Coordinates of C-alpha atoms and ligand atoms in Angstrom, one line a residue:
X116 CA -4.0 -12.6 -23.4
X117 CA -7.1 -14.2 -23.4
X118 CA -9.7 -12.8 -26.8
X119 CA -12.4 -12.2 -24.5
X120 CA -10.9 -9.9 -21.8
X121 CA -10.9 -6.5 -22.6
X122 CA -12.2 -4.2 -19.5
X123 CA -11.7 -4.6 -16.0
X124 CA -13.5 -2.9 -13.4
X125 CA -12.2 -2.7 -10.0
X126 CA -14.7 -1.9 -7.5
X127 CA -12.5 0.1 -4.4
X128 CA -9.9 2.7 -5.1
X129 CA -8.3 2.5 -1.7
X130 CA -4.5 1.0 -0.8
X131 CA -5.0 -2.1 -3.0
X132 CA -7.7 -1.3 -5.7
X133 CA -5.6 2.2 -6.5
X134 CA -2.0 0.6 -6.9
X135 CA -3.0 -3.0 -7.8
X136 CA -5.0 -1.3 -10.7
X137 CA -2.3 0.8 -11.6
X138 CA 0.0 -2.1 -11.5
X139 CA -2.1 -4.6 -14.4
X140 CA -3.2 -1.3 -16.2
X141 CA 1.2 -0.7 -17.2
X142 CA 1.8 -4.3 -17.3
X143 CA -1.3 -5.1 -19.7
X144 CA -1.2 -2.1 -22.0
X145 CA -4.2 -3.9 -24.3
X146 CA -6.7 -4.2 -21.4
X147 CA -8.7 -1.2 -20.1
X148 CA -8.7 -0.7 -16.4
X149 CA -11.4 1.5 -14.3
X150 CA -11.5 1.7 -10.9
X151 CA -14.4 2.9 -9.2
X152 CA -15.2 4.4 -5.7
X153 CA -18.3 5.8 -4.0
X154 CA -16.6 7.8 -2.4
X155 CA -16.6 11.3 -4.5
X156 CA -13.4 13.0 -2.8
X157 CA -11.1 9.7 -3.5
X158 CA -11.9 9.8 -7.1
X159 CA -11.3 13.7 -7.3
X160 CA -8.1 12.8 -5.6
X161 CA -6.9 10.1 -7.9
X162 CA -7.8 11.9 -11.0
X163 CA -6.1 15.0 -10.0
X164 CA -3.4 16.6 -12.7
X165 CA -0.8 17.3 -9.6
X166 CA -0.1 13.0 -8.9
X167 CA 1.9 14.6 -5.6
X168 CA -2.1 14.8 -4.0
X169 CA -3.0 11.3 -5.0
X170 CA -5.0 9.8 -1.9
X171 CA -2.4 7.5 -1.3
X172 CA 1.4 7.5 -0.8
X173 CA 3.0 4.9 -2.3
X174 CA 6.6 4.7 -3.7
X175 CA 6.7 4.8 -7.6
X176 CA 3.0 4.7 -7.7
X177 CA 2.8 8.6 -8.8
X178 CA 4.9 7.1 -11.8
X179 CA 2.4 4.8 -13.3
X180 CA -0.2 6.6 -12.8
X181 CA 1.3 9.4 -14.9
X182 CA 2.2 7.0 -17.4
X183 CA -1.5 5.0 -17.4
X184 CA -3.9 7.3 -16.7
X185 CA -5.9 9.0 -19.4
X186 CA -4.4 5.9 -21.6
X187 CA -6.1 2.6 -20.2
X188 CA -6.2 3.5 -16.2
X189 CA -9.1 5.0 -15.2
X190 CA -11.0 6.3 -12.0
X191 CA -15.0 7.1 -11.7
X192 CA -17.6 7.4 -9.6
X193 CA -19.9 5.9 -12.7
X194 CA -19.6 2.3 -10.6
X195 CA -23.3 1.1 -12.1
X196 CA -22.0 1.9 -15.9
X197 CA -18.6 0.1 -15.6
X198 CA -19.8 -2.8 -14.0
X199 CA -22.0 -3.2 -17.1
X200 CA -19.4 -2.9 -19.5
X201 CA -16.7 -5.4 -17.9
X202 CA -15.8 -8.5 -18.5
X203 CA -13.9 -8.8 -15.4
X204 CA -14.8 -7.6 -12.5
X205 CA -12.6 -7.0 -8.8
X206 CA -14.2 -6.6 -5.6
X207 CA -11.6 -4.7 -3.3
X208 CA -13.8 -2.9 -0.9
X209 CA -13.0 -2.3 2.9
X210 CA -13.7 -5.7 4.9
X211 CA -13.3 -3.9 8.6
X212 CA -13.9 -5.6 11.9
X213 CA -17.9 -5.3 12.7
X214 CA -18.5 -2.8 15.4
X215 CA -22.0 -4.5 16.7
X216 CA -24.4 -7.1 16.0
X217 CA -23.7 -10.5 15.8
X218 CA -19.9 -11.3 15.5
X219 CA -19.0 -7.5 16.9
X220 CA -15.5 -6.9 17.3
X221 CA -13.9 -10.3 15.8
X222 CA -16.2 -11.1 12.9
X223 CA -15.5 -9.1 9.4
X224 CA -17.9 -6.6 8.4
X225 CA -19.4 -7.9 4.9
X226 CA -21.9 -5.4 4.1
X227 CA -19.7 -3.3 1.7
X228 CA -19.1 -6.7 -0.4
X229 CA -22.4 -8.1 -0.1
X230 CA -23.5 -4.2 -1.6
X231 CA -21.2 -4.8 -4.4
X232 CA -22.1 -7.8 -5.4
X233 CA -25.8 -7.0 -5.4
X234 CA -24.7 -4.2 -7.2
X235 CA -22.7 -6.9 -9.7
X236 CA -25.4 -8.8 -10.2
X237 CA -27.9 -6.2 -11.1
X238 CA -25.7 -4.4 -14.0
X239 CA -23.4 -6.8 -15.4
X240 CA -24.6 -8.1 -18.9
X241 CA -23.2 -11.3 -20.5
X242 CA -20.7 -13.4 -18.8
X243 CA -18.5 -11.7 -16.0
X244 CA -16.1 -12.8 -13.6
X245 CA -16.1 -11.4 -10.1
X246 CA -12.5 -11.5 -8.6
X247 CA -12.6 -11.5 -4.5
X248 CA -9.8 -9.1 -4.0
X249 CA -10.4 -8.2 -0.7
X250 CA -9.4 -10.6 2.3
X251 CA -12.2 -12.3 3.0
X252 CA -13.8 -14.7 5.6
X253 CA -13.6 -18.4 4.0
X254 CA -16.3 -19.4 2.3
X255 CA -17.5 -16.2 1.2
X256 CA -17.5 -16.5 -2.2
X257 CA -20.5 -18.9 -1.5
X258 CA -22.4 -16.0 -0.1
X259 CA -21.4 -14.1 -3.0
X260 CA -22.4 -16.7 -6.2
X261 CA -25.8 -16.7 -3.8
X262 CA -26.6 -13.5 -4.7
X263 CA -25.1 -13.6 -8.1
X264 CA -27.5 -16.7 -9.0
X265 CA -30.5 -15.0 -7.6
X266 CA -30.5 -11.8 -9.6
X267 CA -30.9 -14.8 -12.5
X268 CA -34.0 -15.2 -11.8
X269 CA -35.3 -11.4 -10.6
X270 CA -34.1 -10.2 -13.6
X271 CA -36.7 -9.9 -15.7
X272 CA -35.5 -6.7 -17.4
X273 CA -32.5 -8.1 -18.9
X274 CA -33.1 -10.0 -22.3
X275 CA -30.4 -12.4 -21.4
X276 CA -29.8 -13.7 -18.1
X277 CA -26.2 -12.9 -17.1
X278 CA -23.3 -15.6 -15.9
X279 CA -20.7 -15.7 -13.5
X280 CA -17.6 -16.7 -12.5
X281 CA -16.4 -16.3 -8.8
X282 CA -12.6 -16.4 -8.3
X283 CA -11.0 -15.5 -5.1
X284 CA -7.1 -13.4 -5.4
X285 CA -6.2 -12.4 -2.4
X286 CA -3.8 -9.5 -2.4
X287 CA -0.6 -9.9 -0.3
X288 CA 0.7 -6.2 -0.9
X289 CA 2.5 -5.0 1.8
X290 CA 2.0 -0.6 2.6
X291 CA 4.6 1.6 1.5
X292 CA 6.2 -1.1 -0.8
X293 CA 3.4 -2.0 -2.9
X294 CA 4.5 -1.1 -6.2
X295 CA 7.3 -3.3 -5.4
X296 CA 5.2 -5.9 -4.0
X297 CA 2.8 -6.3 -6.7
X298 CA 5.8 -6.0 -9.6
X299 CA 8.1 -9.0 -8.1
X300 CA 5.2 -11.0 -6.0
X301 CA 6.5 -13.6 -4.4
X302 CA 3.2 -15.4 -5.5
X303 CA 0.1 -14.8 -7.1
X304 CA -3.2 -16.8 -5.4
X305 CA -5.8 -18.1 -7.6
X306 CA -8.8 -19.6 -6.1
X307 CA -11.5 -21.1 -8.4
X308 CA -13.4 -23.6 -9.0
X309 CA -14.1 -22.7 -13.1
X310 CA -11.2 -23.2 -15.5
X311 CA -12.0 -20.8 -18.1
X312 CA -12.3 -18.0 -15.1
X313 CA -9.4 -19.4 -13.7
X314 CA -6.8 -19.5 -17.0
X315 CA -8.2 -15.5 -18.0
X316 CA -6.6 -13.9 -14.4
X317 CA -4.1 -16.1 -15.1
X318 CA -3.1 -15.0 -18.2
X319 CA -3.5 -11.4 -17.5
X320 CA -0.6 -12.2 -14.4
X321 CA 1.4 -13.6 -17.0
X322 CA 1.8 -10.7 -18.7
X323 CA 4.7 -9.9 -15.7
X324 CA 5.1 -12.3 -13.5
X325 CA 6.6 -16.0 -13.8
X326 CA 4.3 -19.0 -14.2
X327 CA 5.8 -20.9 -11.3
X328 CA 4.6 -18.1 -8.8
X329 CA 0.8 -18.2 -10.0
X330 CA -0.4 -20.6 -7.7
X331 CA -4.1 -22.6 -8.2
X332 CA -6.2 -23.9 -5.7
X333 CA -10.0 -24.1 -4.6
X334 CA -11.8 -21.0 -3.2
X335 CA -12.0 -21.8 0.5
X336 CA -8.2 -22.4 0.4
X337 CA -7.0 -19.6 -1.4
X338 CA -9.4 -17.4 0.8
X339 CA -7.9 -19.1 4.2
X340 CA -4.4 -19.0 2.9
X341 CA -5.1 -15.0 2.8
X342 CA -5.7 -15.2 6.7
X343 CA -3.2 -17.5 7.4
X344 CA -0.7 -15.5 5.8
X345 CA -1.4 -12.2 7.9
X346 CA -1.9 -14.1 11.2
X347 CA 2.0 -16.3 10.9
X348 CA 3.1 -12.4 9.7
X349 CA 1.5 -11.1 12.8
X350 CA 2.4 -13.7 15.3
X351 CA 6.6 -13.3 14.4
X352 CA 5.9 -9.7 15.4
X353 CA 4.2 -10.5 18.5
X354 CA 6.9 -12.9 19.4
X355 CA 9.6 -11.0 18.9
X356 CA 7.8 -8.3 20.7
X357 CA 7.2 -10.4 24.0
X358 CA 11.2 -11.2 23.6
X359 CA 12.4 -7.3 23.7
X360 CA 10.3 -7.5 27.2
X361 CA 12.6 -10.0 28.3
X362 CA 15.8 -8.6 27.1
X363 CA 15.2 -5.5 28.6
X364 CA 14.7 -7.6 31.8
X365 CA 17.4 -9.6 31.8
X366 CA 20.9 -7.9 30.0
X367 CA 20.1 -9.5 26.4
X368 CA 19.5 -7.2 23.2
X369 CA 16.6 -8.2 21.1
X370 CA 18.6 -7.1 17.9
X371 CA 21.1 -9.8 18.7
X372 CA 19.1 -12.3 19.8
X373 CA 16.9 -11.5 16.7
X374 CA 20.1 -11.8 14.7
X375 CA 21.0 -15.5 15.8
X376 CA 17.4 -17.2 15.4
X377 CA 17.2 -15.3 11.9
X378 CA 20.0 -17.5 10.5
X379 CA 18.4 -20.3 11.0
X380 CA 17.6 -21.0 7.3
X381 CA 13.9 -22.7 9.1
X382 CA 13.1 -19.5 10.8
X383 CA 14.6 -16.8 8.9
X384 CA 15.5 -12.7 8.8
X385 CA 12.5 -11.1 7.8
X386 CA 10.0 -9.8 10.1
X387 CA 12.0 -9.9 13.4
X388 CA 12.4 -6.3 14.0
X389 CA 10.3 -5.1 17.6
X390 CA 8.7 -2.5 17.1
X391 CA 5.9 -0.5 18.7
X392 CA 3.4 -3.5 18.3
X393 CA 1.7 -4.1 14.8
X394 CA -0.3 -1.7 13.1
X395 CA -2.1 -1.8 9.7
X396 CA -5.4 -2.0 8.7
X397 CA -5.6 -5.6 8.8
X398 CA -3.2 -7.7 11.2
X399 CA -5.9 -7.3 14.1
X400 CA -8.9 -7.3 12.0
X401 CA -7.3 -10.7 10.0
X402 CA -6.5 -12.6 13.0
X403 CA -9.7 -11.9 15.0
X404 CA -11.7 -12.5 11.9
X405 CA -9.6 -16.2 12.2
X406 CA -10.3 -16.2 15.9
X407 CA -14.2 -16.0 14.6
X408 CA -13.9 -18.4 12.0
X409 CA -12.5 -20.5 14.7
X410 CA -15.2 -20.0 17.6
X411 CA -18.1 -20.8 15.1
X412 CA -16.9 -23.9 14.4
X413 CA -16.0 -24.7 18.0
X414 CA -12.7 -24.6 18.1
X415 CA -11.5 -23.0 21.2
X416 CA -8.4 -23.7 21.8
X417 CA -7.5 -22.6 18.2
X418 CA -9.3 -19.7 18.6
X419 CA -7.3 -18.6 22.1
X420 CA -3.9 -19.3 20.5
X421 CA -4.7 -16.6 17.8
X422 CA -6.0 -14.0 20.4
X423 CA -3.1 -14.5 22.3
X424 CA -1.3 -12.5 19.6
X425 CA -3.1 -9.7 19.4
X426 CA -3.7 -9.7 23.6
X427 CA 0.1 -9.6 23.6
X428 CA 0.2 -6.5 21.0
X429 CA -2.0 -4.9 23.0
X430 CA 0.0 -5.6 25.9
X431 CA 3.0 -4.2 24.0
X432 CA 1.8 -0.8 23.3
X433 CA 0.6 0.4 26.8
X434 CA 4.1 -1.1 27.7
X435 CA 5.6 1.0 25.7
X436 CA 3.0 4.4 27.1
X437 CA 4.0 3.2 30.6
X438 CA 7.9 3.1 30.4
X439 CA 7.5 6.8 29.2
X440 CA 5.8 8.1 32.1
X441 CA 8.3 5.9 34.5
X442 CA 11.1 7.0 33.2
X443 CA 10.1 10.5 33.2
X444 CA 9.9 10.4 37.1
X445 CA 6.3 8.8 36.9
X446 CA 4.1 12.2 35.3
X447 CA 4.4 13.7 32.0
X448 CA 2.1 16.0 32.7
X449 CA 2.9 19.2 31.2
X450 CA 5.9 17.9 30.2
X451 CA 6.7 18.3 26.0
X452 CA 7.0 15.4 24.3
X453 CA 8.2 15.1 20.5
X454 CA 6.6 12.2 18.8
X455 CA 8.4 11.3 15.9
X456 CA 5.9 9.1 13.3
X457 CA 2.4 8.5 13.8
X458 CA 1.8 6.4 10.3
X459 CA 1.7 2.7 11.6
X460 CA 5.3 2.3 9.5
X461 CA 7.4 4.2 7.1
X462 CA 6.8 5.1 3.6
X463 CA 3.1 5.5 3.8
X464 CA 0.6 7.8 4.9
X465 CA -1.4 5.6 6.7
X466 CA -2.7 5.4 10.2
X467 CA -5.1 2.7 10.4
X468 CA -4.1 0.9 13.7
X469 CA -1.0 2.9 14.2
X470 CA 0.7 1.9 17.6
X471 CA 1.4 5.5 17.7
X472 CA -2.7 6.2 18.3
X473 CA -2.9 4.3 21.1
X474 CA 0.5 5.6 22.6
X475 CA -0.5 9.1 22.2
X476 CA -3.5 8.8 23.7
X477 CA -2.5 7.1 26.6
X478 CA 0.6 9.8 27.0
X479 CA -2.7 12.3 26.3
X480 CA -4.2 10.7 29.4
X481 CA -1.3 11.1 31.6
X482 CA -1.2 15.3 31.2
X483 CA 1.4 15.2 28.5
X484 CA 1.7 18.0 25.8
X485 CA 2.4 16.0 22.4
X486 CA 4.7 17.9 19.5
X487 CA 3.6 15.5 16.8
X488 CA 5.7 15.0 13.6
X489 CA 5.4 12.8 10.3
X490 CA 6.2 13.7 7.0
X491 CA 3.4 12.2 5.2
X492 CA 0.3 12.1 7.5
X493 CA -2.0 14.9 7.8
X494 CA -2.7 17.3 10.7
X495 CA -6.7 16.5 9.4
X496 CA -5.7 12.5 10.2
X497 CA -4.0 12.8 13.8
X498 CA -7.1 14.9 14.3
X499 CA -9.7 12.1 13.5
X500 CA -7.3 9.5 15.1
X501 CA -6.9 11.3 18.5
X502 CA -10.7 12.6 18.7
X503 CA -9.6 15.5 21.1
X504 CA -9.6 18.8 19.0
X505 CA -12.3 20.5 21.2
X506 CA -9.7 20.8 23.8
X507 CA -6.8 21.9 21.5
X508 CA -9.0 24.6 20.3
X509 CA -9.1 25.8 23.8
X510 CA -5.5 25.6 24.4
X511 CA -3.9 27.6 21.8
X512 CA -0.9 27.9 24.2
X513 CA -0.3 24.4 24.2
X514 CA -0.2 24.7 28.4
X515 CA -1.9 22.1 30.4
X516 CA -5.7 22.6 29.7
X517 CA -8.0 22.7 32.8
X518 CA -11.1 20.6 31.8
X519 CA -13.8 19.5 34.0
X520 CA -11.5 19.6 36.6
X521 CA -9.0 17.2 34.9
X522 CA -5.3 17.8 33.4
X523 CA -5.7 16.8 30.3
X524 CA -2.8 16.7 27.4
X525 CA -2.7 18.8 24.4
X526 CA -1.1 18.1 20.6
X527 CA -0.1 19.5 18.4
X528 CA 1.4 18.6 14.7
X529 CA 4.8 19.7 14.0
X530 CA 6.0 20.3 10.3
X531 CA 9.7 21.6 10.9
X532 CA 11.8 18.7 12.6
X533 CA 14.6 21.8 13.4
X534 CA 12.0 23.8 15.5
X535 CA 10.3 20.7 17.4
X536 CA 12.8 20.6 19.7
X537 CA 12.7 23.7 22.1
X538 CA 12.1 23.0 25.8
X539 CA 11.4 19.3 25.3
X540 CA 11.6 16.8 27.9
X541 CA 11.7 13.3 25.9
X542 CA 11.8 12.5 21.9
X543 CA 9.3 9.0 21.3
X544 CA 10.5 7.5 17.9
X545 CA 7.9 5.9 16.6
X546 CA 8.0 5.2 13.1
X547 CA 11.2 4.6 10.8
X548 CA 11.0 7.2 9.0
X549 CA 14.9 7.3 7.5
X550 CA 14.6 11.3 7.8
X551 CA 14.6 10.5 11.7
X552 CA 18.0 8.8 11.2
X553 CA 19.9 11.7 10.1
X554 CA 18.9 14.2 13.2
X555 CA 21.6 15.8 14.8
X556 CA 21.5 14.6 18.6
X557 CA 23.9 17.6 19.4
X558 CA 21.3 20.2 18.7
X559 CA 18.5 18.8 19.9
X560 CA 20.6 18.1 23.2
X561 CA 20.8 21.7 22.8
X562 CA 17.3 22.5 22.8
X563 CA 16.1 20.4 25.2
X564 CA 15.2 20.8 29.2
X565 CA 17.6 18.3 31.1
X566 CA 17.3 15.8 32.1
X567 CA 16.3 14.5 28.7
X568 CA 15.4 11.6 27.6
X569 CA 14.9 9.7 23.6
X570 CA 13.1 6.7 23.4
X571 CA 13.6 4.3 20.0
X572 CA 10.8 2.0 19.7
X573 CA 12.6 1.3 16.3
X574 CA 16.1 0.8 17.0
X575 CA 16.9 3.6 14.4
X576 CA 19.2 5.9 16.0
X577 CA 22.8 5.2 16.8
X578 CA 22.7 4.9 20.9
X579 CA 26.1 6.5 20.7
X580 CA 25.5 9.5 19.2
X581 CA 23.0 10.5 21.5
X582 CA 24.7 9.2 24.5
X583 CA 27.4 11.6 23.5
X584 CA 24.9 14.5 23.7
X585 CA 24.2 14.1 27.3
X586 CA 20.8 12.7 26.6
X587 CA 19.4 9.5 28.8
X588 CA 18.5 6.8 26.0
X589 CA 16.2 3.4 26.2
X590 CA 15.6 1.8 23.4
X591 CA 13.2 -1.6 22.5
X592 CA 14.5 -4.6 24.0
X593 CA 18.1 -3.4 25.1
X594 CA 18.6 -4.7 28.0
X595 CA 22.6 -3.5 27.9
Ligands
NAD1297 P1 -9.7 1.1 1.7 O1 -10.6 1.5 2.8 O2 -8.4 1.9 1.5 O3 -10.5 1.2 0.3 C1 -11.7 0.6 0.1 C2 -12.5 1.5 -0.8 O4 -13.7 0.8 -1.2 C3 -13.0 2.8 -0.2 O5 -12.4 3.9 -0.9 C4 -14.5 2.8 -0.2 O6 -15.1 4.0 -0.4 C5 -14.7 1.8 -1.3 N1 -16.1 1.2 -1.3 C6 -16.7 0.6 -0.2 N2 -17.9 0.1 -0.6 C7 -18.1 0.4 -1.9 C8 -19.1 0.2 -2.8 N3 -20.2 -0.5 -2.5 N4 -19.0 0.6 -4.1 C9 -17.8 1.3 -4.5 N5 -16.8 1.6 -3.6 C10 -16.9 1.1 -2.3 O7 -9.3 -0.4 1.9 P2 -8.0 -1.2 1.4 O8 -6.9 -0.9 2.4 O9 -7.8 -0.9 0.0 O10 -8.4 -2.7 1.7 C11 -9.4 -3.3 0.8 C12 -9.4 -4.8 1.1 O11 -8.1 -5.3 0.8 C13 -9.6 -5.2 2.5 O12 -10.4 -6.4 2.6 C14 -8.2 -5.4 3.1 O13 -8.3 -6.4 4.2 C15 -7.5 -6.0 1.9 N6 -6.1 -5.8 1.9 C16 -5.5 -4.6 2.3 C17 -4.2 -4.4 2.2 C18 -3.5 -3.1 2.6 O14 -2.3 -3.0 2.6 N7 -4.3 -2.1 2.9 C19 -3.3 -5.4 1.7 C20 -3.9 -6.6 1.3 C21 -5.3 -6.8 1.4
UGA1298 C1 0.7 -6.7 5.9 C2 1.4 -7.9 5.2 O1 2.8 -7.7 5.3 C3 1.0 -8.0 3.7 O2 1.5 -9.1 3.1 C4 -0.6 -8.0 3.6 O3 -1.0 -8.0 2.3 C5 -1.2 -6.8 4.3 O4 -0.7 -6.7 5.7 C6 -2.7 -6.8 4.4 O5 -3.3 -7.8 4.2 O6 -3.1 -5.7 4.7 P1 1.2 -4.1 6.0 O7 0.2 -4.1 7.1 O8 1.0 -3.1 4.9 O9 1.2 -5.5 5.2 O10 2.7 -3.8 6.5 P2 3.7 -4.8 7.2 O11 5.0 -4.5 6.7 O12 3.3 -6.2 7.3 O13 3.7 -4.2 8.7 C7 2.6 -4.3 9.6 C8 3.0 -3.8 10.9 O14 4.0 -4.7 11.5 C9 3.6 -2.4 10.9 O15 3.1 -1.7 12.0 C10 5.1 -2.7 11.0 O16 5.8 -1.6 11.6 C11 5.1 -3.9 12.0 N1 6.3 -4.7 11.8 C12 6.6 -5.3 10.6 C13 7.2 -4.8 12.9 O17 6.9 -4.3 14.0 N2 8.3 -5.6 12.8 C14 8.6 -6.2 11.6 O18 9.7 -7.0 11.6 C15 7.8 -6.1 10.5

């Protein structure tokens, strides 16, 4: 471990700052980790004694942080103080797509990284170097040492003029197996253009993970390998997705066909599974940052290939709204539905671009009343997500709700699975939750108002079981 390195500051303690933190703090038991948020309820959250209300579910994560925190993890709201007293310092801030101006609705939103690293380079004393964490445009570490040169010569205040070091290390964590992800990465990014900066991150990866997988290259490619990454990731999804459509037209199973391109040692197994569409925080906002990227510098055609894949996710999901209501005799209004998983996929409490938004609130549109379940996401979340609490409120009853002259659907979130059931007309699997695998199709059958129908958008429960309990079944891309 590098003399010089002895506190980090992590600026962010959302899905990557919290667990990416926790992750160096046990493998680097010498160095002194604090994460820092502006946001006053996260921090509460993450320094909380019971680790079971931690603001983010993550497998093994509650582990670590028992063992760090206290020790060398720590979380604050003091961002101005820490940033003064680190030597190294990680941006990992939200990067969302911008909602207006210039750029609205592909380009990436910067202003919570630009704030941090005016805030960067009005604290920090001595030499520091600033780690780009978050996935970020290329090139914007330029716009970043900008503003880190220029406090050089505002700062007046300061006896000596601080230095820096911009690195980018894009993080390639993956939700719900992050722990995982960050213990055995299959690589570790460095982009840099300063060796000193360069071999300190380095070493502190060293400390777990295998020099062969800590790769080094300039800034602007280690920042466009980051979008890259997400948009091929993305684009297998969206491919397999527009292949289930044609299954289900034409007698194939996706599952097979899946199967027999996977083996292909050039394509491979992972990340064929049709689904719902992609969710996430950052597929969509990644690939139309690249479809940005690729506009300004007037490449067209490049920029219309990438929008094809999230035109074809979007496709996807109302696909999946509209088979619902046609198999259902074309209405669901007042009809029950039990939606099973609104996180965008298992083993996180997340919802950020969850298919399961925008299939709800199309099935909302359509009259239906929703019986929403999910064993980690909050009733407070759906509530956010589906914006329509005004007319819940109004229709205790969970009957049709009369609104300016409109049927409009109702929701509501379901915490017993063995209770959802009563009078339903159709089950919508929607996340793989393995809970969801284990139901009993026999008693639900026996709940439920025939004829009945399950949809798996996940291909998680055994068609035969639930054929056997008299229930109608379609599943994605089964065109058997
Ligand atoms: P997040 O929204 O969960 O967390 C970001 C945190 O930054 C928030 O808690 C927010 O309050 C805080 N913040 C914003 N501005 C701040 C400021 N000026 N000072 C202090 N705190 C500030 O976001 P996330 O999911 O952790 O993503 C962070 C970045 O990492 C994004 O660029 C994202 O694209 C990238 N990324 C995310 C994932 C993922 O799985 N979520 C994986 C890889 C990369
Ligand atoms: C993704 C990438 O996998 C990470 O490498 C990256 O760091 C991260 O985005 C990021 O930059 O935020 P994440 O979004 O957490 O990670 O989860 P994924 O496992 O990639 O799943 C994304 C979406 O695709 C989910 O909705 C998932 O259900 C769906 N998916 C995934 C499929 O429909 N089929 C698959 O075969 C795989």
């Amino acid at each position: 471990m590098s003399s010089n390195l002895k506190k980090i500051c992590c600026i962010g303690a959302g899905y990557v700052g919290g667990p990416t933190m926790a992750v160096i703090a046990d493998k680097c038991p010498n160095l002194n980790v604090t994460v820092v948020d502006i946001n006053k309820e996260r921090i509460n959250l993450w320094n909380e004694s019971d680790t079971s209300n931690l603001p983010i579910y993550e497998p093994g994560l509650a582990d670590i942080i028992k063992r760090c925190r206290g020790k060398n993890l720590f979380f604050s709201n003091k961002v101005e103080e820490n940033i003064a007293d680190s030597d190294m310092i990680f941006i990992s801030v939200n990067t969302p797509t911008k909602k207006k101006g210039l750029g609205a609705g592909k380009a990436s939103d910067l202003k919570w990284v630009e704030s941090c690293a005016r805030k960067v380079a009005k604290h920090s004393i001595g030499h520091t170097i600033v780690v780009e964490k978050s996935t970020l445009p290329v090139r914007t570490a330029e716009v970043i040492k900008t503003i880190l040169e220029a406090s050089k010569n505002t700062n007046s205040k300061k006896s000596i003029n601080p230095t820096f070091a911009v690195l980018s290390n894009p993080e390639f964590l993956a939700e719900g197996t992050a722990i995982n992800d960050l213990v055995n990465p299959d690589r570790v990014l460095i982009g840099g253009d300063n060796e000193n900066a360069i071999q300190t991150l380095h070493e502190v990866y060293k400390n777990w993970v295998s020099e062969d997988k800590i790769l080094h290259t300039n800034l602007w490619s280690s920042e466009l390998a980051k979008l890259t990454a997400n948009a091929f990731l993305a684009q297998r999804i969206s491919s397999i997705n527009s292949i289930s459509a044609i299954c289900e037209s034409t007698g194939a199973d996706v599952r097979e066909v899946a199967r027999a391109i996977g083996s292909d040692s050039r394509i491979g197994s992972k990340f064929l599974d049709s689904g719902p569409g992609f969710g996430g925080s950052c597929f969509k906002k990644d690939i139309l940052n690249l479809v940005y990227l690729s506009e300004y510098f007037g490449l067209k055609e490049v920029a219309e290939f990438w929008e094809g894949v999230v035109q074809l996710n979007n496709w996807h999901q109302n696909r999946i709204s509209q088979l619902v209501v046609k198999k259902l005799f074309g209405s669901v209004s007042g009809k029950k539905i039990n939606i099973l998983g609104f996180a965008f996929k298992s083993n996180t409490n997340d919802t950020r671009e969850s298919s399961a938004i925008k299939i709800c609130k199309k099935l909302l549109e359509e009259g239906a009343i929703l019986y929403i379940h999910d064993p980690k996401v909050e009733e407070k979340q759906i509530e956010n997500d589906l914006k329509i609490t005004f007319n819940m409120k109004r229709n205790e009853d969970l009957s049709p709700n009369l609104h300016n002259n409109e049927v409009e659907g109702s929701w509501k979130k379901v915490n017993n699975l063995s209770e959802a059931f009563l009078d339903s007309d159709a089950v919508l699997v929607l996340t793989e939750w393995e809970e969801y695998t284990k139901i009993n199709w026999l008693d639900v059958a026996s709940q439920m108002r025939f004829p009945a129908w399950i949809f798996d958008s996940r291909s998680i429960i055994d068609p035969i079981k639930v054929k056997e309990a008299g229930l109608n079944f379609w599943r994605i891309g089964d065109g058997t």
